[in-house]
mmCIF file of C-alpha atoms in Angstrom:
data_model
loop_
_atom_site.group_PDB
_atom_site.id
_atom_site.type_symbol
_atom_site.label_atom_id
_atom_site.label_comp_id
_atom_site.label_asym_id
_atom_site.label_seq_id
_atom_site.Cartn_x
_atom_site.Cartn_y
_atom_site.Cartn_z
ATOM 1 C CA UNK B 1 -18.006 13.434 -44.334
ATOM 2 C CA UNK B 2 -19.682 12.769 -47.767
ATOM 3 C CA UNK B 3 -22.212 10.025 -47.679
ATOM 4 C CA UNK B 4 -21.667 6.802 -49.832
ATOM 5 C CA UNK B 5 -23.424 3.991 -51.005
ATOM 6 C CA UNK B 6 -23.170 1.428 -48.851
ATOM 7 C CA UNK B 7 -23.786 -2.259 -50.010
ATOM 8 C CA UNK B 8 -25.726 -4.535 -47.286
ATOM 9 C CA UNK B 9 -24.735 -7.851 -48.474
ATOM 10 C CA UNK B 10 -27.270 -10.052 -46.140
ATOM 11 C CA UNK B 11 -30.391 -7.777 -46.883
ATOM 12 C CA UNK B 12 -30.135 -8.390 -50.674
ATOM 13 C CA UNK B 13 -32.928 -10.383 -51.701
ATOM 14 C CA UNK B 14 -32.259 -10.493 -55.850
ATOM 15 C CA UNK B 15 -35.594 -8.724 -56.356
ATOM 16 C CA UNK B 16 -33.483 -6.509 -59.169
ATOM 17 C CA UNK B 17 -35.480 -3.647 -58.255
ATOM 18 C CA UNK B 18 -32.257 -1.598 -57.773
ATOM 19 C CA UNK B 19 -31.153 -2.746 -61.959
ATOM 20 C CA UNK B 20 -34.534 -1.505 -62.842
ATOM 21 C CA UNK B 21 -34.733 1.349 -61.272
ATOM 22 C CA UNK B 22 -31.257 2.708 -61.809
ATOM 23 C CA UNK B 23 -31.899 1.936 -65.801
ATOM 24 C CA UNK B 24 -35.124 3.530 -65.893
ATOM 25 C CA UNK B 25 -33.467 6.763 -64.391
ATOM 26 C CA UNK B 26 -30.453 6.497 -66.902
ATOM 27 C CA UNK B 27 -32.279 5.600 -70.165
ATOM 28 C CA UNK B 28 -35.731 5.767 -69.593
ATOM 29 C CA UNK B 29 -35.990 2.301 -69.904
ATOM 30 C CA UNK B 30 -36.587 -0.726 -67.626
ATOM 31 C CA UNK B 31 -33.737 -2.867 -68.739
ATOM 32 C CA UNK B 32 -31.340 -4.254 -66.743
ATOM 33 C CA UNK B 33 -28.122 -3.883 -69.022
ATOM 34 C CA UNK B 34 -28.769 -0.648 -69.116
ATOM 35 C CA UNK B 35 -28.212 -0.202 -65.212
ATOM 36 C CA UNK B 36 -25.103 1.158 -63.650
ATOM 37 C CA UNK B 37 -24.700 -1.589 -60.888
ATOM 38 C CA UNK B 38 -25.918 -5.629 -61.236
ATOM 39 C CA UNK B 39 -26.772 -7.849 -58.953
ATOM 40 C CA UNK B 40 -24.658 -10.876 -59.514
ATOM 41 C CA UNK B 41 -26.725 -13.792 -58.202
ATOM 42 C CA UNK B 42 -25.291 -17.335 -57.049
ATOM 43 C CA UNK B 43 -28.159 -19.675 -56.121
ATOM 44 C CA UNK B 44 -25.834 -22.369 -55.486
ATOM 45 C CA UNK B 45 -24.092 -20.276 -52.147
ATOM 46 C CA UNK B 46 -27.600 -18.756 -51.770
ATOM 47 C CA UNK B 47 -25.473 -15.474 -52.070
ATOM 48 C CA UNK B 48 -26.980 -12.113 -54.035
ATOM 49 C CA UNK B 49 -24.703 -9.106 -54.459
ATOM 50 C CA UNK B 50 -24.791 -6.018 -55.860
ATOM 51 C CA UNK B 51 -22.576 -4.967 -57.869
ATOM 52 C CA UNK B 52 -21.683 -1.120 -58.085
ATOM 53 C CA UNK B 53 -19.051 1.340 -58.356
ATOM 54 C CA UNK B 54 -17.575 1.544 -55.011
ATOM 55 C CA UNK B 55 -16.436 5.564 -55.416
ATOM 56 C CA UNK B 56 -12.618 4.283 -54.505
ATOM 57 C CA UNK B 57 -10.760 7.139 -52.064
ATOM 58 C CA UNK B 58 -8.021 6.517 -55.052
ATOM 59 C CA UNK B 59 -10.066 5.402 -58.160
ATOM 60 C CA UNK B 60 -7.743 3.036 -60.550
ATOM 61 C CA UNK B 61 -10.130 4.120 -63.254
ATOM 62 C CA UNK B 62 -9.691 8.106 -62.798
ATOM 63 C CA UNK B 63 -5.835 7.194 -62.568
ATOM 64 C CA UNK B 64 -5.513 5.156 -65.412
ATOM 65 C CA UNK B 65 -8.009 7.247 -67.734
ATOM 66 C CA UNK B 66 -5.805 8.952 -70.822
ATOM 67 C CA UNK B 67 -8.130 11.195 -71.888
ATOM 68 C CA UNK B 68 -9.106 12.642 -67.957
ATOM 69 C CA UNK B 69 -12.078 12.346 -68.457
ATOM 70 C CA UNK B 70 -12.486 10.461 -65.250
ATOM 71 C CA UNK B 71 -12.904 13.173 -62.091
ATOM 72 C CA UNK B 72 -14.561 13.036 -58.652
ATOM 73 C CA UNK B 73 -17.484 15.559 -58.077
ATOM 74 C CA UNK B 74 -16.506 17.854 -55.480
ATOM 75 C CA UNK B 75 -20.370 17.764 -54.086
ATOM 76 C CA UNK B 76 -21.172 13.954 -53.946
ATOM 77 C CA UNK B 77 -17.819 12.789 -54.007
ATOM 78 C CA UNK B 78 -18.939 10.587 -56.710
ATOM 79 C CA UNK B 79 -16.456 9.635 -59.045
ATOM 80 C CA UNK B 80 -18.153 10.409 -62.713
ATOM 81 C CA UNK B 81 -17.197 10.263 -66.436
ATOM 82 C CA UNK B 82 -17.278 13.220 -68.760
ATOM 83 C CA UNK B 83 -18.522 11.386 -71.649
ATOM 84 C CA UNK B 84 -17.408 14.503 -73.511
ATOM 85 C CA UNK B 85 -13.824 13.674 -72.958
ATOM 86 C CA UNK B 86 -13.617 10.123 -73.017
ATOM 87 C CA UNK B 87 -12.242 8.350 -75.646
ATOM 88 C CA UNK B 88 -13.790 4.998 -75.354
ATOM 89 C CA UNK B 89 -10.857 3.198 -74.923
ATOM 90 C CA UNK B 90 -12.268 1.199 -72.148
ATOM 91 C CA UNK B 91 -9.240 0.581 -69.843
ATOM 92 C CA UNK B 92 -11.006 2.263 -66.811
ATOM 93 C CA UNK B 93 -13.508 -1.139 -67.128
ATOM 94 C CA UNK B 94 -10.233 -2.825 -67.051
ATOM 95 C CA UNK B 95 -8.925 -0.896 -64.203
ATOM 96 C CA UNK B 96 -11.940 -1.613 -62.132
ATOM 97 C CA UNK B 97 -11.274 -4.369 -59.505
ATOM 98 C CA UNK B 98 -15.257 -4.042 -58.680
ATOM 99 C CA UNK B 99 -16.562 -4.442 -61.776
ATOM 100 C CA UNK B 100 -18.134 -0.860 -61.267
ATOM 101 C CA UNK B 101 -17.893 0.033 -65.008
ATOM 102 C CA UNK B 102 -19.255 -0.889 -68.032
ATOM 103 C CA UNK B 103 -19.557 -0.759 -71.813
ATOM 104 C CA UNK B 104 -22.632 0.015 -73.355
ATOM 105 C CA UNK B 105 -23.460 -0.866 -76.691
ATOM 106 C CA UNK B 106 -26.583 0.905 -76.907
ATOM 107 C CA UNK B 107 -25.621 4.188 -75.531
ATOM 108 C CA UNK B 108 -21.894 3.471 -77.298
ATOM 109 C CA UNK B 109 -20.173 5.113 -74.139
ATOM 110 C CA UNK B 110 -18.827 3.615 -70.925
ATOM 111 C CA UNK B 111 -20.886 4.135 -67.931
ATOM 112 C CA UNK B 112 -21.099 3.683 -64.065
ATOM 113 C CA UNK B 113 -22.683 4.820 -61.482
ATOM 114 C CA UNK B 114 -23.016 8.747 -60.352
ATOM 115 C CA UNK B 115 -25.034 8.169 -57.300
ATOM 116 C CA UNK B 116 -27.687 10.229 -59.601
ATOM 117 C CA UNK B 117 -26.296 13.533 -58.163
ATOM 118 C CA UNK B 118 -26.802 12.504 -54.713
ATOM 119 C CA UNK B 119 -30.076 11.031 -54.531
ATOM 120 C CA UNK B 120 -29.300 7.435 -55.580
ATOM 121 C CA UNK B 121 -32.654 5.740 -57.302
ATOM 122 C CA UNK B 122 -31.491 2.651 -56.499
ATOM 123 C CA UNK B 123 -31.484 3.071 -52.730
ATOM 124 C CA UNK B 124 -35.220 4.598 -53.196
ATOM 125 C CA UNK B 125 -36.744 1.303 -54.583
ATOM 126 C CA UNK B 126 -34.698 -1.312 -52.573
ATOM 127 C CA UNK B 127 -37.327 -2.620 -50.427
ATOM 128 C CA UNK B 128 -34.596 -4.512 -48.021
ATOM 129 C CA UNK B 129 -32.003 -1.319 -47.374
ATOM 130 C CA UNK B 130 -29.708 -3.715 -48.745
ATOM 131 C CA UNK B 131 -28.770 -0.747 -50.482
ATOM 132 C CA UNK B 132 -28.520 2.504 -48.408
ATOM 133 C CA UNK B 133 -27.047 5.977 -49.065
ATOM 134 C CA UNK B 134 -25.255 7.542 -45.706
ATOM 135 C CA UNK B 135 -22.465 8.845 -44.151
ATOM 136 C CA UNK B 136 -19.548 6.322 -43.344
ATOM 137 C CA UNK B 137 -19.177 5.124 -40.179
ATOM 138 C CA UNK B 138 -15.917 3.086 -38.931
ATOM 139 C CA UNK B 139 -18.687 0.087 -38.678
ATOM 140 C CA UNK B 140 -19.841 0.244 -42.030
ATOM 141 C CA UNK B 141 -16.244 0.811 -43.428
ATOM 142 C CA UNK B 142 -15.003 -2.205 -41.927
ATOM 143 C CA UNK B 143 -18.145 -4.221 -43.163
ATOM 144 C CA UNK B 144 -17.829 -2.826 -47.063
ATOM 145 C CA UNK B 145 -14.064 -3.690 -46.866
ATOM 146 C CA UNK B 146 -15.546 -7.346 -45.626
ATOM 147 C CA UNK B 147 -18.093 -7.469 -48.508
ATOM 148 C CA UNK B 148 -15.708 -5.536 -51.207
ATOM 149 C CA UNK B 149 -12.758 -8.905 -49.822
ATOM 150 C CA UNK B 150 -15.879 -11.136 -50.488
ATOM 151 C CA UNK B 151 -17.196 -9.936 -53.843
ATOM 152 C CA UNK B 152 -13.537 -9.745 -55.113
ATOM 153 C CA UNK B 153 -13.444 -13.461 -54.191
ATOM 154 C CA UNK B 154 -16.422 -14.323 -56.011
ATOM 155 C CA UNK B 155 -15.656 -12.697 -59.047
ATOM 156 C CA UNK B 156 -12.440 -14.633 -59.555
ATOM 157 C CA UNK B 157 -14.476 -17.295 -59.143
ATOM 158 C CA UNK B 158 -16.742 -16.484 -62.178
ATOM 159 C CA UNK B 159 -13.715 -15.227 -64.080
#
Protein backbone atom coordinates (compact mmCIF):
# COMPACT_ATOMS: atom_id res chain seq x y z
CA UNK A 1 0.00 0.00 0.00
CA UNK A 2 1.40 3.49 -0.93
CA UNK A 3 2.07 5.67 2.03
CA UNK A 4 0.12 9.03 2.46
CA UNK A 5 0.22 12.01 4.32
CA UNK A 6 -1.56 11.73 7.15
CA UNK A 7 -2.88 14.90 9.03
CA UNK A 8 -2.72 14.60 13.06
CA UNK A 9 -5.19 17.15 13.95
CA UNK A 10 -4.45 17.26 17.97
CA UNK A 11 -0.55 17.38 17.53
CA UNK A 12 -0.71 20.61 15.44
CA UNK A 13 0.69 23.29 17.36
CA UNK A 14 0.47 26.39 14.54
CA UNK A 15 4.27 26.67 14.67
CA UNK A 16 3.94 27.03 10.55
CA UNK A 17 7.05 25.22 10.25
CA UNK A 18 5.37 22.82 7.76
CA UNK A 19 4.25 26.43 5.36
CA UNK A 20 7.84 27.31 5.61
CA UNK A 21 9.37 24.52 4.89
CA UNK A 22 7.21 23.23 2.07
CA UNK A 23 7.74 26.95 0.38
CA UNK A 24 11.31 26.97 0.83
CA UNK A 25 11.47 23.52 -1.05
CA UNK A 26 9.04 24.81 -3.85
CA UNK A 27 10.43 28.35 -4.46
CA UNK A 28 13.37 28.73 -2.59
CA UNK A 29 11.78 31.02 -0.49
CA UNK A 30 10.46 31.13 3.11
CA UNK A 31 7.03 32.46 2.43
CA UNK A 32 4.08 31.06 3.42
CA UNK A 33 1.79 31.76 0.26
CA UNK A 34 4.06 30.16 -1.52
CA UNK A 35 3.44 26.72 0.36
CA UNK A 36 1.39 23.90 -0.98
CA UNK A 37 -0.68 23.21 2.28
CA UNK A 38 -1.76 26.11 5.17
CA UNK A 39 -2.44 25.83 8.38
CA UNK A 40 -5.77 27.43 8.95
CA UNK A 41 -5.70 28.62 12.56
CA UNK A 42 -8.90 29.36 14.83
CA UNK A 43 -7.82 30.74 18.22
CA UNK A 44 -11.26 31.16 19.22
CA UNK A 45 -11.95 26.91 19.17
CA UNK A 46 -8.23 26.69 20.09
CA UNK A 47 -8.25 24.48 16.84
CA UNK A 48 -5.01 24.50 14.22
CA UNK A 49 -5.29 22.50 11.00
CA UNK A 50 -3.45 21.86 8.23
CA UNK A 51 -4.56 22.23 5.28
CA UNK A 52 -3.25 19.96 2.31
CA UNK A 53 -4.14 18.07 -0.63
CA UNK A 54 -5.61 14.96 0.63
CA UNK A 55 -4.40 12.68 -2.68
CA UNK A 56 -8.38 11.68 -3.09
CA UNK A 57 -8.67 7.66 -4.24
CA UNK A 58 -11.02 9.60 -6.99
CA UNK A 59 -9.58 13.20 -7.26
CA UNK A 60 -12.55 15.78 -8.35
CA UNK A 61 -9.70 17.91 -9.60
CA UNK A 62 -8.00 15.16 -12.02
CA UNK A 63 -11.76 14.47 -13.11
CA UNK A 64 -12.83 17.76 -13.75
CA UNK A 65 -9.39 19.04 -15.34
CA UNK A 66 -10.04 19.88 -19.36
CA UNK A 67 -6.78 20.05 -20.34
CA UNK A 68 -5.58 16.43 -18.35
CA UNK A 69 -3.19 17.78 -17.09
CA UNK A 70 -4.16 16.47 -13.72
CA UNK A 71 -2.68 12.58 -13.26
CA UNK A 72 -1.70 10.43 -10.26
CA UNK A 73 2.04 9.33 -10.12
CA UNK A 74 2.18 5.74 -10.41
CA UNK A 75 5.25 5.74 -7.68
CA UNK A 76 3.89 8.02 -4.82
CA UNK A 77 0.46 7.83 -5.70
CA UNK A 78 0.50 11.49 -5.47
CA UNK A 79 -1.86 13.18 -7.48
CA UNK A 80 0.34 16.04 -9.46
CA UNK A 81 -0.18 18.76 -12.13
CA UNK A 82 1.69 18.91 -15.39
CA UNK A 83 2.05 22.53 -15.45
CA UNK A 84 2.94 21.90 -19.09
CA UNK A 85 -0.57 20.99 -19.90
CA UNK A 86 -2.62 23.00 -17.81
CA UNK A 87 -4.45 25.69 -18.97
CA UNK A 88 -4.95 27.78 -15.96
CA UNK A 89 -8.42 27.69 -15.93
CA UNK A 90 -8.57 27.05 -12.29
CA UNK A 91 -11.67 24.80 -11.88
CA UNK A 92 -9.59 21.96 -10.23
CA UNK A 93 -9.25 24.82 -7.12
CA UNK A 94 -12.92 24.84 -7.54
CA UNK A 95 -13.28 21.18 -7.60
CA UNK A 96 -11.32 20.78 -4.45
CA UNK A 97 -13.60 20.14 -1.40
CA UNK A 98 -10.15 20.37 0.77
CA UNK A 99 -8.96 23.36 -0.29
CA UNK A 100 -5.79 21.34 -1.49
CA UNK A 101 -5.15 23.67 -4.49
CA UNK A 102 -4.19 26.91 -5.15
CA UNK A 103 -3.49 29.85 -7.44
CA UNK A 104 -0.34 31.43 -7.45
CA UNK A 105 0.22 34.75 -8.58
CA UNK A 106 3.81 34.74 -8.37
CA UNK A 107 4.60 31.55 -10.02
CA UNK A 108 1.26 32.33 -12.42
CA UNK A 109 0.36 28.48 -12.29
CA UNK A 110 -1.88 26.48 -9.98
CA UNK A 111 -0.17 24.40 -7.48
CA UNK A 112 -0.61 21.72 -4.69
CA UNK A 113 1.07 19.48 -3.06
CA UNK A 114 3.32 16.46 -4.67
CA UNK A 115 4.41 14.95 -1.47
CA UNK A 116 7.97 16.28 -2.95
CA UNK A 117 8.40 12.90 -4.78
CA UNK A 118 7.94 10.95 -1.75
CA UNK A 119 9.90 12.52 0.82
CA UNK A 120 7.45 15.17 2.06
CA UNK A 121 9.55 18.38 3.62
CA UNK A 122 6.85 19.20 5.52
CA UNK A 123 6.70 16.03 7.60
CA UNK A 124 10.70 16.52 8.09
CA UNK A 125 10.37 19.88 10.02
CA UNK A 126 7.07 19.27 11.95
CA UNK A 127 8.38 19.05 15.34
CA UNK A 128 4.84 17.53 16.74
CA UNK A 129 4.28 14.51 13.93
CA UNK A 130 1.21 16.33 13.51
CA UNK A 131 2.17 15.74 10.12
CA UNK A 132 3.47 12.20 9.25
CA UNK A 133 4.14 10.34 5.97
CA UNK A 134 3.12 6.36 6.24
CA UNK A 135 1.31 3.66 5.08
CA UNK A 136 -2.56 3.70 5.81
CA UNK A 137 -3.82 1.82 8.35
CA UNK A 138 -7.77 1.14 8.88
CA UNK A 139 -7.05 3.39 12.22
CA UNK A 140 -5.67 6.22 10.58
CA UNK A 141 -8.26 6.02 7.67
CA UNK A 142 -11.05 6.24 9.92
CA UNK A 143 -9.35 9.19 11.88
CA UNK A 144 -8.49 11.34 8.44
CA UNK A 145 -12.14 10.67 7.34
CA UNK A 146 -12.95 12.19 11.10
CA UNK A 147 -10.58 15.18 10.58
CA UNK A 148 -11.30 15.54 6.57
CA UNK A 149 -15.71 15.59 8.17
CA UNK A 150 -14.20 18.22 10.61
CA UNK A 151 -12.12 20.49 8.39
CA UNK A 152 -14.98 20.39 5.77
CA UNK A 153 -17.11 21.77 8.63
CA UNK A 154 -14.88 24.47 9.44
CA UNK A 155 -14.37 25.70 6.17
CA UNK A 156 -18.05 26.34 5.57
CA UNK A 157 -17.78 28.08 8.45
CA UNK A 158 -15.15 30.58 7.11
CA UNK A 159 -16.84 30.53 3.72
Amino acid sequence: MAKTLVVNQEKCIACRRCELACAFKKVGEFNPAAARLSVAVFLEDDVYLPIVCQHCDEPFCMEICPAGAIYRDVQTQAVKINSDRCIGCRMCIMACPFGGVDYSVSEQQVVKCDLCDGEPECVLFCPTQALEYKEPTELGLAKRKKVARRMKELMREVG
